[in-house]
Structure formats: structure tokens, C-alpha cells
mmCIF file of C-alpha atoms and ligand atoms in Angstrom:
data_model
loop_
_atom_site.group_PDB
_atom_site.id
_atom_site.type_symbol
_atom_site.label_atom_id
_atom_site.label_comp_id
_atom_site.label_asym_id
_atom_site.label_seq_id
_atom_site.Cartn_x
_atom_site.Cartn_y
_atom_site.Cartn_z
ATOM 1 C CA MET A 585 -82.525 39.895 -60.100
ATOM 2 C CA LEU A 586 -80.555 36.801 -60.959
ATOM 3 C CA LYS A 587 -82.417 33.780 -62.259
ATOM 4 C CA PRO A 588 -81.828 30.542 -60.375
ATOM 5 C CA PHE A 589 -79.549 29.124 -63.087
ATOM 6 C CA GLN A 590 -77.483 32.345 -63.253
ATOM 7 C CA SER A 591 -77.173 32.408 -59.472
ATOM 8 C CA PHE A 592 -75.996 28.812 -59.531
ATOM 9 C CA ILE A 593 -73.259 29.529 -62.163
ATOM 10 C CA PHE A 594 -72.348 32.751 -60.304
ATOM 11 C CA GLY A 595 -72.027 30.813 -57.043
ATOM 12 C CA LEU A 596 -69.909 28.123 -58.709
ATOM 13 C CA VAL A 597 -67.527 30.715 -60.182
ATOM 14 C CA ALA A 598 -67.288 32.500 -56.813
ATOM 15 C CA LEU A 599 -66.493 29.237 -55.036
ATOM 16 C CA THR A 600 -63.853 28.263 -57.587
ATOM 17 C CA SER A 601 -62.149 31.633 -57.430
ATOM 18 C CA ALA A 602 -62.228 31.523 -53.615
ATOM 19 C CA ALA A 603 -60.498 28.149 -53.751
ATOM 20 C CA TYR A 604 -57.813 29.565 -56.007
ATOM 21 C CA ALA A 605 -57.433 32.707 -53.890
ATOM 22 C CA GLN A 606 -56.477 30.416 -51.046
ATOM 23 C CA GLN A 607 -53.521 28.989 -52.897
ATOM 24 C CA PRO A 608 -50.189 29.898 -51.402
ATOM 25 C CA GLN A 609 -48.284 33.038 -52.037
ATOM 26 C CA GLY A 610 -44.643 32.435 -52.688
ATOM 27 C CA GLY A 611 -45.175 29.930 -55.471
ATOM 28 C CA ALA A 612 -43.042 26.935 -54.641
ATOM 29 C CA ASP A 613 -44.795 25.418 -51.637
ATOM 30 C CA ARG A 614 -46.938 22.328 -51.995
ATOM 31 C CA TRP A 615 -50.499 23.392 -52.686
ATOM 32 C CA ILE A 616 -53.330 22.194 -50.528
ATOM 33 C CA HIS A 617 -54.774 19.318 -52.465
ATOM 34 C CA ILE A 618 -57.039 16.571 -51.111
ATOM 35 C CA LEU A 619 -55.747 14.149 -53.747
ATOM 36 C CA ASP A 620 -52.085 14.709 -52.886
ATOM 37 C CA PRO A 621 -51.616 12.713 -49.684
ATOM 38 C CA GLN A 622 -48.189 13.132 -48.108
ATOM 39 C CA ALA A 623 -48.730 11.121 -44.948
ATOM 40 C CA GLN A 624 -50.167 7.745 -43.913
ATOM 41 C CA SER A 625 -53.256 9.374 -42.419
ATOM 42 C CA THR A 626 -54.065 11.336 -45.580
ATOM 43 C CA GLN A 627 -53.401 8.158 -47.574
ATOM 44 C CA ASN A 628 -55.996 6.340 -45.436
ATOM 45 C CA MET A 629 -58.479 9.201 -46.001
ATOM 46 C CA GLN A 630 -57.869 9.077 -49.699
ATOM 47 C CA THR A 631 -58.481 5.305 -49.836
ATOM 48 C CA LEU A 632 -61.766 5.841 -48.022
ATOM 49 C CA LEU A 633 -62.667 8.614 -50.455
ATOM 50 C CA TRP A 634 -62.106 6.272 -53.420
ATOM 51 C CA VAL A 635 -64.099 3.419 -51.822
ATOM 52 C CA ALA A 636 -66.992 5.778 -51.049
ATOM 53 C CA GLY A 637 -66.679 7.341 -54.499
ATOM 54 C CA ILE A 638 -66.819 4.012 -56.321
ATOM 55 C CA PHE A 639 -69.872 2.910 -54.287
ATOM 56 C CA SER A 640 -71.587 6.222 -54.984
ATOM 57 C CA PHE A 641 -70.837 5.875 -58.707
ATOM 58 C CA LEU A 642 -72.293 2.322 -58.759
ATOM 59 C CA VAL A 643 -75.431 3.590 -56.997
ATOM 60 C CA LEU A 644 -75.721 6.414 -59.526
ATOM 61 C CA VAL A 645 -75.366 3.969 -62.454
ATOM 62 C CA VAL A 646 -77.845 1.420 -61.102
ATOM 63 C CA THR A 647 -80.588 3.897 -59.956
ATOM 64 C CA GLY A 648 -80.090 6.303 -62.908
ATOM 65 C CA GLY A 649 -80.051 3.344 -65.324
ATOM 66 C CA ALA A 650 -83.245 1.881 -63.838
ATOM 67 C CA LEU A 651 -84.985 5.237 -64.012
ATOM 68 C CA TRP A 652 -83.913 5.702 -67.640
ATOM 69 C CA TRP A 653 -85.083 2.179 -68.568
ATOM 70 C CA VAL A 654 -88.492 2.685 -66.945
ATOM 71 C CA VAL A 655 -89.029 6.054 -68.674
ATOM 72 C CA GLN A 656 -88.034 4.567 -72.060
ATOM 73 C CA LYS A 657 -90.216 1.489 -71.634
ATOM 74 C CA PHE A 658 -93.399 3.119 -70.418
ATOM 75 C CA LYS A 659 -93.412 6.582 -71.999
ATOM 76 C CA THR A 660 -96.122 7.529 -74.437
ATOM 77 C CA ARG A 661 -94.663 7.585 -77.905
ATOM 78 C CA PRO A 662 -95.584 10.043 -80.687
ATOM 79 C CA GLY A 663 -98.850 9.051 -82.218
ATOM 80 C CA GLU A 664 -99.923 7.072 -79.172
ATOM 81 C CA LYS A 665 -102.816 8.187 -76.999
ATOM 82 C CA PRO A 666 -101.905 9.164 -73.422
ATOM 83 C CA THR A 667 -102.610 6.320 -70.988
ATOM 84 C CA LYS A 668 -105.659 6.894 -68.839
ATOM 85 C CA PRO A 669 -106.654 4.901 -65.722
ATOM 86 C CA GLY A 670 -108.824 1.983 -66.763
ATOM 87 C CA ALA A 671 -107.973 2.362 -70.478
ATOM 88 C CA ALA A 672 -107.068 -0.734 -72.461
ATOM 89 C CA ASN A 673 -103.423 0.388 -72.959
ATOM 90 C CA GLU A 674 -102.787 0.989 -69.265
ATOM 91 C CA PRO A 675 -99.884 -1.152 -67.928
ATOM 92 C CA ALA A 676 -100.774 -3.858 -65.410
ATOM 93 C CA GLN A 677 -101.395 -2.392 -61.989
ATOM 94 C CA PHE A 678 -100.227 -4.302 -58.944
ATOM 95 C CA HIS A 679 -99.425 -3.545 -55.291
ATOM 96 C CA GLY A 680 -96.735 -5.030 -53.097
ATOM 97 C CA ASN A 681 -93.664 -7.011 -54.131
ATOM 98 C CA ASN A 682 -91.831 -8.553 -51.210
ATOM 99 C CA THR A 683 -88.631 -9.407 -53.130
ATOM 100 C CA LEU A 684 -88.379 -5.872 -54.511
ATOM 101 C CA GLU A 685 -89.080 -4.235 -51.143
ATOM 102 C CA VAL A 686 -86.511 -6.357 -49.348
ATOM 103 C CA ALA A 687 -83.929 -5.590 -52.037
ATOM 104 C CA LEU A 688 -84.711 -1.814 -51.913
ATOM 105 C CA ILE A 689 -84.184 -1.725 -48.158
ATOM 106 C CA GLY A 690 -81.454 -4.429 -47.896
ATOM 107 C CA VAL A 691 -79.076 -3.136 -50.584
ATOM 108 C CA PRO A 692 -78.805 0.488 -49.260
ATOM 109 C CA VAL A 693 -78.419 -0.853 -45.670
ATOM 110 C CA LEU A 694 -75.662 -3.146 -46.907
ATOM 111 C CA ILE A 695 -73.848 -0.324 -48.778
ATOM 112 C CA VAL A 696 -74.015 2.048 -45.801
ATOM 113 C CA SER A 697 -72.824 -0.727 -43.447
ATOM 114 C CA VAL A 698 -69.847 -1.505 -45.635
ATOM 115 C CA LEU A 699 -68.911 2.200 -45.860
ATOM 116 C CA CYS A 700 -69.417 2.462 -42.092
ATOM 117 C CA VAL A 701 -66.932 -0.374 -41.488
ATOM 118 C CA PHE A 702 -64.352 1.206 -43.852
ATOM 119 C CA THR A 703 -64.810 4.576 -42.149
ATOM 120 C CA ALA A 704 -64.455 3.072 -38.632
ATOM 121 C CA LEU A 705 -61.273 1.221 -39.689
ATOM 122 C CA ALA A 706 -59.786 4.376 -41.229
ATOM 123 C CA LEU A 707 -60.713 6.499 -38.207
ATOM 124 C CA ALA A 708 -59.178 3.943 -35.843
ATOM 125 C CA LYS A 709 -55.916 4.087 -37.843
ATOM 126 C CA ILE A 710 -55.883 7.859 -38.049
ATOM 127 C CA ASN A 711 -56.725 8.536 -34.441
ATOM 128 C CA GLN A 712 -54.381 5.993 -32.968
ATOM 129 C CA LYS A 713 -51.635 7.628 -30.961
ATOM 130 C CA PRO A 714 -48.363 5.971 -32.003
ATOM 131 C CA ALA A 715 -45.886 4.964 -29.310
ATOM 132 C CA ASN A 716 -43.034 6.843 -31.013
ATOM 133 C CA VAL A 717 -44.405 10.398 -30.785
ATOM 134 C CA VAL A 718 -41.240 12.511 -30.757
ATOM 135 C CA GLN A 719 -42.634 15.881 -29.724
ATOM 136 C CA THR A 720 -45.852 17.445 -28.476
ATOM 137 C CA VAL A 721 -46.524 20.936 -29.737
ATOM 138 C CA GLN A 722 -49.108 23.304 -28.346
ATOM 139 C CA VAL A 723 -50.802 25.008 -31.320
ATOM 140 C CA ASN A 724 -52.541 28.295 -30.524
ATOM 141 C CA GLY A 725 -54.735 30.132 -33.031
ATOM 142 C CA TRP A 726 -54.898 33.888 -32.637
ATOM 143 C CA GLN A 727 -56.469 36.575 -34.815
ATOM 144 C CA PHE A 728 -54.780 36.210 -37.384
ATOM 145 C CA TRP A 729 -51.717 34.018 -36.838
ATOM 146 C CA TRP A 730 -50.569 30.660 -35.393
ATOM 147 C CA ASP A 731 -48.231 29.999 -32.475
ATOM 148 C CA PHE A 732 -46.327 26.749 -32.041
ATOM 149 C CA GLU A 733 -44.944 25.966 -28.571
ATOM 150 C CA TYR A 734 -42.672 22.959 -28.269
ATOM 151 C CA GLU A 735 -43.619 21.335 -24.937
ATOM 152 C CA GLY A 736 -40.743 20.837 -22.542
ATOM 153 C CA GLN A 737 -38.224 22.526 -24.888
ATOM 154 C CA GLY A 738 -38.667 26.248 -24.154
ATOM 155 C CA VAL A 739 -39.051 26.835 -27.905
ATOM 156 C CA ARG A 740 -41.787 28.960 -29.507
ATOM 157 C CA ASN A 741 -41.968 29.436 -33.256
ATOM 158 C CA SER A 742 -44.752 31.486 -34.715
ATOM 159 C CA ASN A 743 -46.443 30.586 -38.027
ATOM 160 C CA GLU A 744 -43.891 27.910 -38.950
ATOM 161 C CA LEU A 745 -44.060 24.436 -37.474
ATOM 162 C CA VAL A 746 -40.786 22.522 -37.850
ATOM 163 C CA ILE A 747 -41.155 18.734 -37.585
ATOM 164 C CA PRO A 748 -38.972 15.651 -38.237
ATOM 165 C CA VAL A 749 -39.596 13.464 -41.294
ATOM 166 C CA GLY A 750 -41.184 10.067 -40.692
ATOM 167 C CA LEU A 751 -41.909 10.582 -37.029
ATOM 168 C CA PRO A 752 -45.263 11.420 -35.512
ATOM 169 C CA VAL A 753 -45.735 14.776 -33.809
ATOM 170 C CA GLU A 754 -48.695 15.350 -31.500
ATOM 171 C CA LEU A 755 -50.422 18.713 -31.821
ATOM 172 C CA LYS A 756 -52.639 20.132 -29.038
ATOM 173 C CA VAL A 757 -54.792 22.639 -30.883
ATOM 174 C CA SER A 758 -56.522 25.476 -29.109
ATOM 175 C CA GLY A 759 -57.999 28.898 -29.955
ATOM 176 C CA LYS A 760 -57.026 31.911 -27.910
ATOM 177 C CA ASP A 761 -59.579 34.534 -28.863
ATOM 178 C CA VAL A 762 -62.214 33.270 -31.277
ATOM 179 C CA ILE A 763 -62.813 29.948 -33.029
ATOM 180 C CA HIS A 764 -60.199 29.043 -35.652
ATOM 181 C CA SER A 765 -59.541 25.761 -37.383
ATOM 182 C CA PHE A 766 -56.089 24.302 -37.928
ATOM 183 C CA GLY A 767 -55.599 22.393 -41.136
ATOM 184 C CA VAL A 768 -52.645 21.120 -43.166
ATOM 185 C CA ALA A 769 -54.464 19.159 -45.852
ATOM 186 C CA ASN A 770 -51.546 17.149 -47.269
ATOM 187 C CA LEU A 771 -50.442 15.911 -43.845
ATOM 188 C CA GLY A 772 -53.818 15.043 -42.456
ATOM 189 C CA GLY A 773 -57.058 16.350 -41.190
ATOM 190 C CA ARG A 774 -58.101 19.478 -39.448
ATOM 191 C CA ARG A 775 -58.869 20.329 -35.885
ATOM 192 C CA ASP A 776 -61.028 23.151 -34.658
ATOM 193 C CA ALA A 777 -59.070 25.590 -32.527
ATOM 194 C CA LEU A 778 -61.572 26.429 -29.789
ATOM 195 C CA PRO A 779 -61.013 28.758 -26.829
ATOM 196 C CA GLY A 780 -60.917 26.774 -23.597
ATOM 197 C CA GLN A 781 -60.537 23.400 -25.291
ATOM 198 C CA THR A 782 -57.718 21.234 -26.595
ATOM 199 C CA ASN A 783 -58.176 19.070 -29.640
ATOM 200 C CA LYS A 784 -55.420 16.612 -30.449
ATOM 201 C CA LEU A 785 -54.056 15.780 -33.899
ATOM 202 C CA ILE A 786 -51.156 13.581 -34.882
ATOM 203 C CA ILE A 787 -49.223 14.507 -37.995
ATOM 204 C CA THR A 788 -46.426 12.675 -39.699
ATOM 205 C CA ALA A 789 -44.688 13.863 -42.848
ATOM 206 C CA GLU A 790 -43.317 11.099 -45.063
ATOM 207 C CA LYS A 791 -41.103 13.439 -47.101
ATOM 208 C CA ALA A 792 -39.027 16.500 -46.307
ATOM 209 C CA GLY A 793 -40.375 19.806 -47.527
ATOM 210 C CA ILE A 794 -42.592 22.749 -46.859
ATOM 211 C CA TYR A 795 -46.309 22.049 -46.460
ATOM 212 C CA TYR A 796 -48.915 24.722 -46.668
ATOM 213 C CA GLY A 797 -51.586 25.117 -44.026
ATOM 214 C CA GLN A 798 -54.259 27.642 -43.150
ATOM 215 C CA CYS A 799 -57.187 28.551 -40.914
ATOM 216 C CA PHE A 800 -60.388 26.869 -42.012
ATOM 217 C CA GLU A 801 -62.929 28.658 -39.833
ATOM 218 C CA LEU A 802 -64.111 32.177 -40.620
ATOM 219 C CA CYS A 803 -62.558 34.167 -37.807
ATOM 220 C CA GLY A 804 -62.522 37.795 -38.903
ATOM 221 C CA ALA A 805 -61.226 40.232 -41.484
ATOM 222 C CA SER A 806 -57.991 38.347 -42.190
ATOM 223 C CA HIS A 807 -59.254 34.799 -41.891
ATOM 224 C CA ALA A 808 -58.048 34.111 -45.448
ATOM 225 C CA ASN A 809 -54.665 35.647 -44.466
ATOM 226 C CA MET A 810 -54.139 33.259 -41.554
ATOM 227 C CA LEU A 811 -51.685 30.836 -43.089
ATOM 228 C CA PHE A 812 -48.846 28.788 -41.751
ATOM 229 C CA ARG A 813 -46.170 26.416 -43.024
ATOM 230 C CA VAL A 814 -45.149 22.976 -41.763
ATOM 231 C CA ILE A 815 -41.441 22.431 -42.443
ATOM 232 C CA ALA A 816 -40.450 18.757 -42.364
ATOM 233 C CA LEU A 817 -36.705 18.179 -41.981
ATOM 234 C CA PRO A 818 -34.725 14.901 -41.834
ATOM 235 C CA LYS A 819 -34.478 13.781 -38.207
ATOM 236 C CA ALA A 820 -30.819 14.783 -37.667
ATOM 237 C CA GLN A 821 -31.478 18.196 -39.147
ATOM 238 C CA TYR A 822 -34.599 18.611 -37.019
ATOM 239 C CA ASP A 823 -32.653 17.727 -33.878
ATOM 240 C CA ASP A 824 -30.042 20.297 -34.865
ATOM 241 C CA TRP A 825 -32.790 22.913 -35.433
ATOM 242 C CA LEU A 826 -34.426 22.152 -32.084
ATOM 243 C CA SER A 827 -31.213 22.318 -30.094
ATOM 244 C CA LYS A 828 -30.144 25.545 -31.825
ATOM 245 C CA ALA A 829 -33.602 27.049 -31.246
ATOM 246 C CA LYS A 830 -33.427 25.996 -27.598
ATOM 247 C CA ALA A 831 -30.012 27.552 -27.073
ATOM 248 C CA TYR A 832 -30.591 30.652 -29.141
ATOM 249 C CA GLN A 833 -29.541 33.923 -27.575
ATOM 250 C CA ALA A 834 -29.665 37.027 -29.795
ATOM 251 C CA PRO A 835 -26.167 38.328 -30.387
ATOM 252 C CA LYS A 836 -25.307 41.887 -29.439
ATOM 253 C CA PRO A 837 -25.219 43.895 -32.696
ATOM 254 C CA THR A 838 -21.920 45.516 -33.610
ATOM 255 C CA ASP A 839 -22.986 46.963 -36.957
ATOM 256 C CA PRO A 840 -24.278 50.558 -36.305
ATOM 257 C CA GLU A 841 -27.458 50.085 -38.359
ATOM 258 C CA LEU A 842 -28.262 46.831 -36.515
ATOM 259 C CA ALA A 843 -27.560 48.571 -33.204
ATOM 260 C CA ARG A 844 -30.023 51.329 -34.168
ATOM 261 C CA GLY A 845 -32.506 48.606 -35.178
ATOM 262 C CA ALA A 846 -32.119 46.978 -31.743
ATOM 263 C CA GLU A 847 -32.770 50.331 -30.030
ATOM 264 C CA VAL A 848 -35.896 50.963 -32.089
ATOM 265 C CA PHE A 849 -37.088 47.378 -31.448
ATOM 266 C CA LEU A 850 -36.598 47.694 -27.710
ATOM 267 C CA ALA A 851 -38.420 51.001 -27.616
ATOM 268 C CA ASN A 852 -41.385 50.090 -29.847
ATOM 269 C CA CYS A 853 -41.778 46.335 -30.333
ATOM 270 C CA ALA A 854 -40.343 44.528 -27.331
ATOM 271 C CA GLY A 855 -43.496 45.029 -25.173
ATOM 272 C CA CYS A 856 -45.317 42.563 -27.427
ATOM 273 C CA HIS A 857 -42.778 40.539 -29.438
ATOM 274 C CA ALA A 858 -40.255 38.172 -27.902
ATOM 275 C CA ILE A 859 -36.717 37.714 -29.176
ATOM 276 C CA LYS A 860 -34.671 35.322 -27.073
ATOM 277 C CA GLY A 861 -31.963 37.172 -25.161
ATOM 278 C CA VAL A 862 -33.529 40.579 -25.976
ATOM 279 C CA ALA A 863 -37.140 40.677 -24.841
ATOM 280 C CA ASN A 864 -39.696 38.281 -23.350
ATOM 281 C CA GLY A 865 -42.642 39.860 -25.182
ATOM 282 C CA ALA A 866 -46.077 38.416 -24.457
ATOM 283 C CA PRO A 867 -47.644 35.080 -25.492
ATOM 284 C CA SER A 868 -50.411 36.880 -27.362
ATOM 285 C CA PHE A 869 -48.013 38.193 -30.015
ATOM 286 C CA PRO A 870 -45.785 36.378 -32.501
ATOM 287 C CA ASP A 871 -42.313 35.307 -31.310
ATOM 288 C CA LEU A 872 -39.636 36.834 -33.561
ATOM 289 C CA SER A 873 -36.626 34.941 -32.202
ATOM 290 C CA TYR A 874 -35.724 33.167 -35.455
ATOM 291 C CA PHE A 875 -37.257 35.642 -37.877
ATOM 292 C CA GLY A 876 -34.296 35.629 -40.193
ATOM 293 C CA SER A 877 -34.659 31.893 -40.815
ATOM 294 C CA HIS A 878 -38.360 32.055 -41.602
ATOM 295 C CA ALA A 879 -39.750 31.376 -45.052
ATOM 296 C CA THR A 880 -42.573 33.855 -44.626
ATOM 297 C CA TYR A 881 -43.932 36.572 -42.323
ATOM 298 C CA ALA A 882 -47.297 38.108 -41.363
ATOM 299 C CA ALA A 883 -48.768 34.599 -40.792
ATOM 300 C CA GLY A 884 -47.495 33.165 -44.067
ATOM 301 C CA ILE A 885 -48.836 35.747 -46.505
ATOM 302 C CA PHE A 886 -45.560 37.439 -47.476
ATOM 303 C CA ARG A 887 -42.402 35.759 -48.616
ATOM 304 C CA ASN A 888 -39.486 36.686 -46.345
ATOM 305 C CA VAL A 889 -36.632 38.086 -48.466
ATOM 306 C CA GLU A 890 -33.627 39.852 -47.115
ATOM 307 C CA ASN A 891 -33.332 42.097 -50.125
ATOM 308 C CA ASN A 892 -36.519 43.690 -51.494
ATOM 309 C CA SER A 893 -35.228 43.455 -55.041
ATOM 310 C CA GLU A 894 -35.749 39.651 -54.752
ATOM 311 C CA LEU A 895 -39.527 40.210 -54.632
ATOM 312 C CA SER A 896 -41.337 39.372 -57.849
ATOM 313 C CA LYS A 897 -44.934 38.966 -58.994
ATOM 314 C CA GLU A 898 -43.913 35.766 -60.816
ATOM 315 C CA LYS A 899 -43.030 34.176 -57.489
ATOM 316 C CA GLY A 900 -46.446 35.032 -56.136
ATOM 317 C CA ASP A 901 -45.430 37.996 -54.006
ATOM 318 C CA ARG A 902 -48.383 40.234 -53.268
ATOM 319 C CA ALA A 903 -48.785 43.714 -54.596
ATOM 320 C CA ILE A 904 -51.211 46.341 -53.305
ATOM 321 C CA LYS A 905 -52.002 49.974 -54.096
ATOM 322 C CA PHE A 906 -50.151 52.522 -51.999
ATOM 323 C CA ASN A 907 -51.579 56.024 -52.669
ATOM 324 C CA GLY A 908 -53.014 54.841 -55.972
ATOM 325 C CA GLU A 909 -49.804 53.222 -57.142
ATOM 326 C CA GLU A 910 -49.492 49.426 -57.138
ATOM 327 C CA ARG A 911 -46.301 47.813 -55.947
ATOM 328 C CA LEU A 912 -44.996 44.733 -54.150
ATOM 329 C CA VAL A 913 -45.360 44.682 -50.387
ATOM 330 C CA THR A 914 -42.135 44.858 -48.379
ATOM 331 C CA LEU A 915 -41.334 44.095 -44.733
ATOM 332 C CA GLU A 916 -40.936 47.802 -44.215
ATOM 333 C CA ASP A 917 -44.524 48.373 -45.405
ATOM 334 C CA TRP A 918 -45.691 45.706 -42.951
ATOM 335 C CA ILE A 919 -43.887 47.442 -40.042
ATOM 336 C CA ARG A 920 -45.033 50.880 -41.100
ATOM 337 C CA ASN A 921 -48.781 50.088 -41.243
ATOM 338 C CA SER A 922 -49.608 46.378 -41.032
ATOM 339 C CA ALA A 923 -53.381 46.867 -41.290
ATOM 340 C CA GLN A 924 -52.865 48.520 -44.662
ATOM 341 C CA VAL A 925 -51.373 45.324 -46.094
ATOM 342 C CA LYS A 926 -53.285 42.788 -43.981
ATOM 343 C CA PRO A 927 -56.861 43.837 -43.021
ATOM 344 C CA GLY A 928 -57.633 43.586 -39.339
ATOM 345 C CA SER A 929 -54.016 43.256 -38.257
ATOM 346 C CA LEU A 930 -53.801 44.270 -34.596
ATOM 347 C CA MET A 931 -50.252 45.615 -34.704
ATOM 348 C CA PRO A 932 -50.188 49.359 -34.177
ATOM 349 C CA ALA A 933 -49.022 51.461 -37.139
ATOM 350 C CA PHE A 934 -45.694 53.300 -36.926
ATOM 351 C CA ASP A 935 -46.458 55.948 -39.548
ATOM 352 C CA GLY A 936 -47.841 58.668 -37.264
ATOM 353 C CA SER A 937 -51.415 58.075 -38.618
ATOM 354 C CA THR A 938 -54.365 58.793 -36.304
ATOM 355 C CA TYR A 939 -56.965 56.527 -34.803
ATOM 356 C CA LYS A 940 -60.004 57.050 -32.605
ATOM 357 C CA VAL A 941 -60.432 55.675 -29.119
ATOM 358 C CA LYS A 942 -63.325 56.081 -26.650
ATOM 359 C CA ASN A 943 -62.445 57.733 -23.371
ATOM 360 C CA ALA A 944 -63.745 55.486 -20.571
ATOM 361 C CA ASP A 945 -64.456 58.432 -18.231
ATOM 362 C CA THR A 946 -66.094 60.941 -20.542
ATOM 363 C CA GLY A 947 -67.552 58.431 -23.052
ATOM 364 C CA LYS A 948 -66.321 60.661 -25.870
ATOM 365 C CA TRP A 949 -64.248 59.590 -28.854
ATOM 366 C CA GLU A 950 -60.790 61.036 -28.884
ATOM 367 C CA GLU A 951 -58.311 61.206 -31.713
ATOM 368 C CA LYS A 952 -54.839 59.749 -31.019
ATOM 369 C CA SER A 953 -51.752 59.341 -33.131
ATOM 370 C CA TYR A 954 -49.550 56.321 -33.632
ATOM 371 C CA VAL A 955 -45.838 56.706 -33.143
ATOM 372 C CA LYS A 956 -44.034 57.836 -36.262
ATOM 373 C CA LEU A 957 -40.781 56.085 -37.098
ATOM 374 C CA SER A 958 -38.538 57.474 -39.773
ATOM 375 C CA ASP A 959 -37.895 55.386 -42.899
ATOM 376 C CA ALA A 960 -34.327 54.858 -41.749
ATOM 377 C CA ASP A 961 -35.535 53.532 -38.374
ATOM 378 C CA ILE A 962 -38.031 51.165 -40.018
ATOM 379 C CA GLN A 963 -35.299 49.908 -42.353
ATOM 380 C CA ALA A 964 -32.999 49.394 -39.386
ATOM 381 C CA VAL A 965 -35.628 47.324 -37.561
ATOM 382 C CA ALA A 966 -36.274 45.230 -40.656
ATOM 383 C CA LYS A 967 -32.578 44.530 -40.996
ATOM 384 C CA TYR A 968 -32.383 43.777 -37.256
ATOM 385 C CA LEU A 969 -35.232 41.231 -37.519
ATOM 386 C CA HIS A 970 -33.459 39.535 -40.430
ATOM 387 C CA SER A 971 -30.279 39.236 -38.340
ATOM 388 C CA HIS A 972 -31.919 36.754 -35.967
ATOM 389 C CA LYS A 973 -31.130 33.425 -37.607
ATOM 390 C CA LEU A 974 -30.485 29.855 -36.560
ATOM 391 C CA GLU A 975 -27.157 29.077 -38.063
ATOM 392 C CA GLY A 976 -27.527 26.763 -41.088
ATOM 393 C CA PHE A 977 -31.322 27.197 -41.291
ATOM 394 C CA ASP A 978 -32.702 29.380 -44.012
ATOM 395 C CA PHE A 979 -36.187 28.226 -44.842
ATOM 396 C CA LYS A 980 -36.446 30.832 -47.603
ATOM 397 C CA SER A 981 -34.353 28.581 -49.828
ATOM 398 C CA MET A 982 -36.368 25.465 -48.845
ATOM 399 C CA ALA A 983 -39.289 26.650 -50.903
ATOM 400 C CA GLU A 984 -37.504 24.931 -53.820
ATOM 401 C CA PHE A 985 -38.215 21.515 -52.308
ATOM 402 C CA ASN A 986 -41.626 20.931 -53.742
ATOM 403 C CA THR A 987 -41.519 22.716 -57.100
ATOM 404 C CA GLU A 988 -42.362 19.485 -58.902
ATOM 405 C CA ASN A 989 -45.782 19.559 -57.267
ATOM 406 C CA LYS A 990 -46.605 23.210 -57.723
ATOM 407 C CA ASP A 991 -48.892 22.647 -60.708
ATOM 408 C CA GLN A 992 -51.102 20.084 -59.048
HETATM 409 CU CU1 LIG B 1303 -58.489 31.966 -37.942
HETATM 410 CU CU2 LIG B 1303 -59.949 31.808 -39.757
#
């Protein structure tokens, strides 16, 4: 059994390590940090935090100081006899002090009222919908990934939200299966992603770069693996991205390996995943139309690299044990058996492994096998996914943007 003090220290260590475990993989993105505001709204929140912090500190000093003074003044000193009621050395006893009572009620009421006014002012600023909202994006949380649908544009981009610098974007946040919570700390606030409800959030990035976001509501086995990135581009570049994304039609592959990849994709993946010009997929699975331009995959947990030799532990790429041997996870591993590298992933495996399913008629459990794709086929699909790029947009290289902040 742990003693209370040990449990406390143990809990503190567990909390701290959990906070660090949630730092981004891939190294160079801006870390989630409440004291690193990158937007007007987070700046407002930070000002409020400082005001409340200073008030709290003053209260601590005044009440703690008074307590200390009283204890020092009235304690029984060595050699002195303990005070007893009615004894000659008992301090004067009195009851009721109007001035003191008014002060003890009035001062806290005043402090809370001032904080209340500051909070109301900050909230009014944060929740105000600016007139110059450039784009509304429907944000859908799914187990365990995020979908971003650009209203009126016919553009879906999964797990990476591209926005223009300096202009407000309105997000309509919703959950599609269980309760999630959308949060990109440096750009402002969080919104619960609830099934059947839409919660609005306005975000504005003041600087270009990649911002790290994640799910903040325990939603299942891979809750901690439900990340996303917000990519803020200068307005002209954003417009270019949006128009290219809108117009994107997957080219017909000429390279034989890509052609093989396309065949395998159509036979095994296209029922769920959309690629513009190839397959419509379904809304409940990530859109892979611009996969080759993405900075990450598998809801932000793996860095997207075209060549597996670019993976490195130093850059924060994840390693896991495969048959007892630890190595860095590749896109091929993800395709082969996604649940092996991301617990709870719903994508079927393509390694011929077996799973159990209950027969609705007989009520008995039956063993079934996943499709088995050859290594060559899996490699061809990976290469095919990488071939879908928006010309001029390679967010893999944009991870360099915020390196100056990586140690914060
Ligand atoms: Cu979704 Cu936690």
C-alpha cells in the first residue's frame, strides 16, 4: 500500500509524464504550451491568466502572512505555561468586530467581481464573430482522427487544417461517434466535439507555421493518438492551396509500380477512402486526396516521409517492437496492420491475420481472415498514396517553420 505522500508524488510524476507523452512526434512543430499564445484570443486568455494569477498571489501573501503573524504572536513559547481558559495569561476575549467582518466579506467580493469583469470582457472578445471570416470549416471528430470539410468548396482534408494567416476561420465542431474535444492550444481554446451538436470556434493564426492540436476528451484506446495539425499559410499561398485542392483530379499513373498501386488501392481501399478522381470513399473514413502533401499520417502520429531512410528517432519518429525487435514505424507497417502500430485503429489489416466475428444467425463466434497483400503490393500502394500531391505544397518540409520554439 502506498502512503498518502507517496501516492501524491507518484500521481504528480504520472501526470508530468503524461503531459510529456502528449508532446508532438516529428520534433519541429510548435508544442502545445499555454504560455505561448500565437493568436489574439490566446493572448486575451493569457492576460486573464496573469491578472487572476497576480490576484491569487496577493491573496496568498495577505492571508498566509496574517496567519503566520497570528501564530507567531500568540503561540506558547518554550518555558511558558500553556494558556488555559480563565488563566491570567489568556489573551483578551472579545466577540464581534463590524469593521473586520465587513472587510472579510467585502474584500473577497470585490476581488471576485473584478475578476468576473475581466473574464466577461475577455470572453466577449474571444467569442465575437469577426465580420471578415474567410472560411467556415466543418470539423468532425471520429475514433481516432479528425476530418476538415471546407464549406462551399468541395474540399475535404483529413487531420490537417490549412488556414490563411491573419484571417479568422470559423470552425463548426462536431463528434461523429463518441465525445471528442477539439483543441489547438496556441491558437485558442477548445471545443467539445459532441455527436448531434455543433460547437463553434473562431481561430486566427498571427504567424505562418504548423500548429499542433489534439483530442482532449478520453474517447477510446487511441485517444492520445488522435492528433492533428493546423497549417497556417500566407493568404496568397492559402488561396493557391484551396483552388488546387478544389480542382484536384488524381492523374492516371503511367509508372508500372504506381499503376499496380492504383489497382491494389481500388480493390482494397477505395470502398472507404476517397481520392478525388479515383474513388468517392465514405465520409466516415479519412480522405486521402492530398496524402503526398501531408506532413503526417494516421491522425498526426507518424511523420510522412517518402523514403523510409529519412525516418529517425532523433526527429521523434516512433519505434515499436515487431516480433520482439524494435524498429521505426513505416507507412507500409501502417497499411499492413494499423492496429498493431495504433491501438484501436479500425482499418482492417492486410497481412492475412485472423479475427473473430459473431455470426448473427447462429450466435457462434467464427474465425475469419483479413486479406493478405504481398509486400510488393503494399509498397506499391504506399508509393501510390505519396503520388497524390498538390503541386507546390509539401507540408513535410514546413515542419522547419517553428524550430525556434521547439524547446519551449
Ligand atoms: Cu477523440 Cu479523445
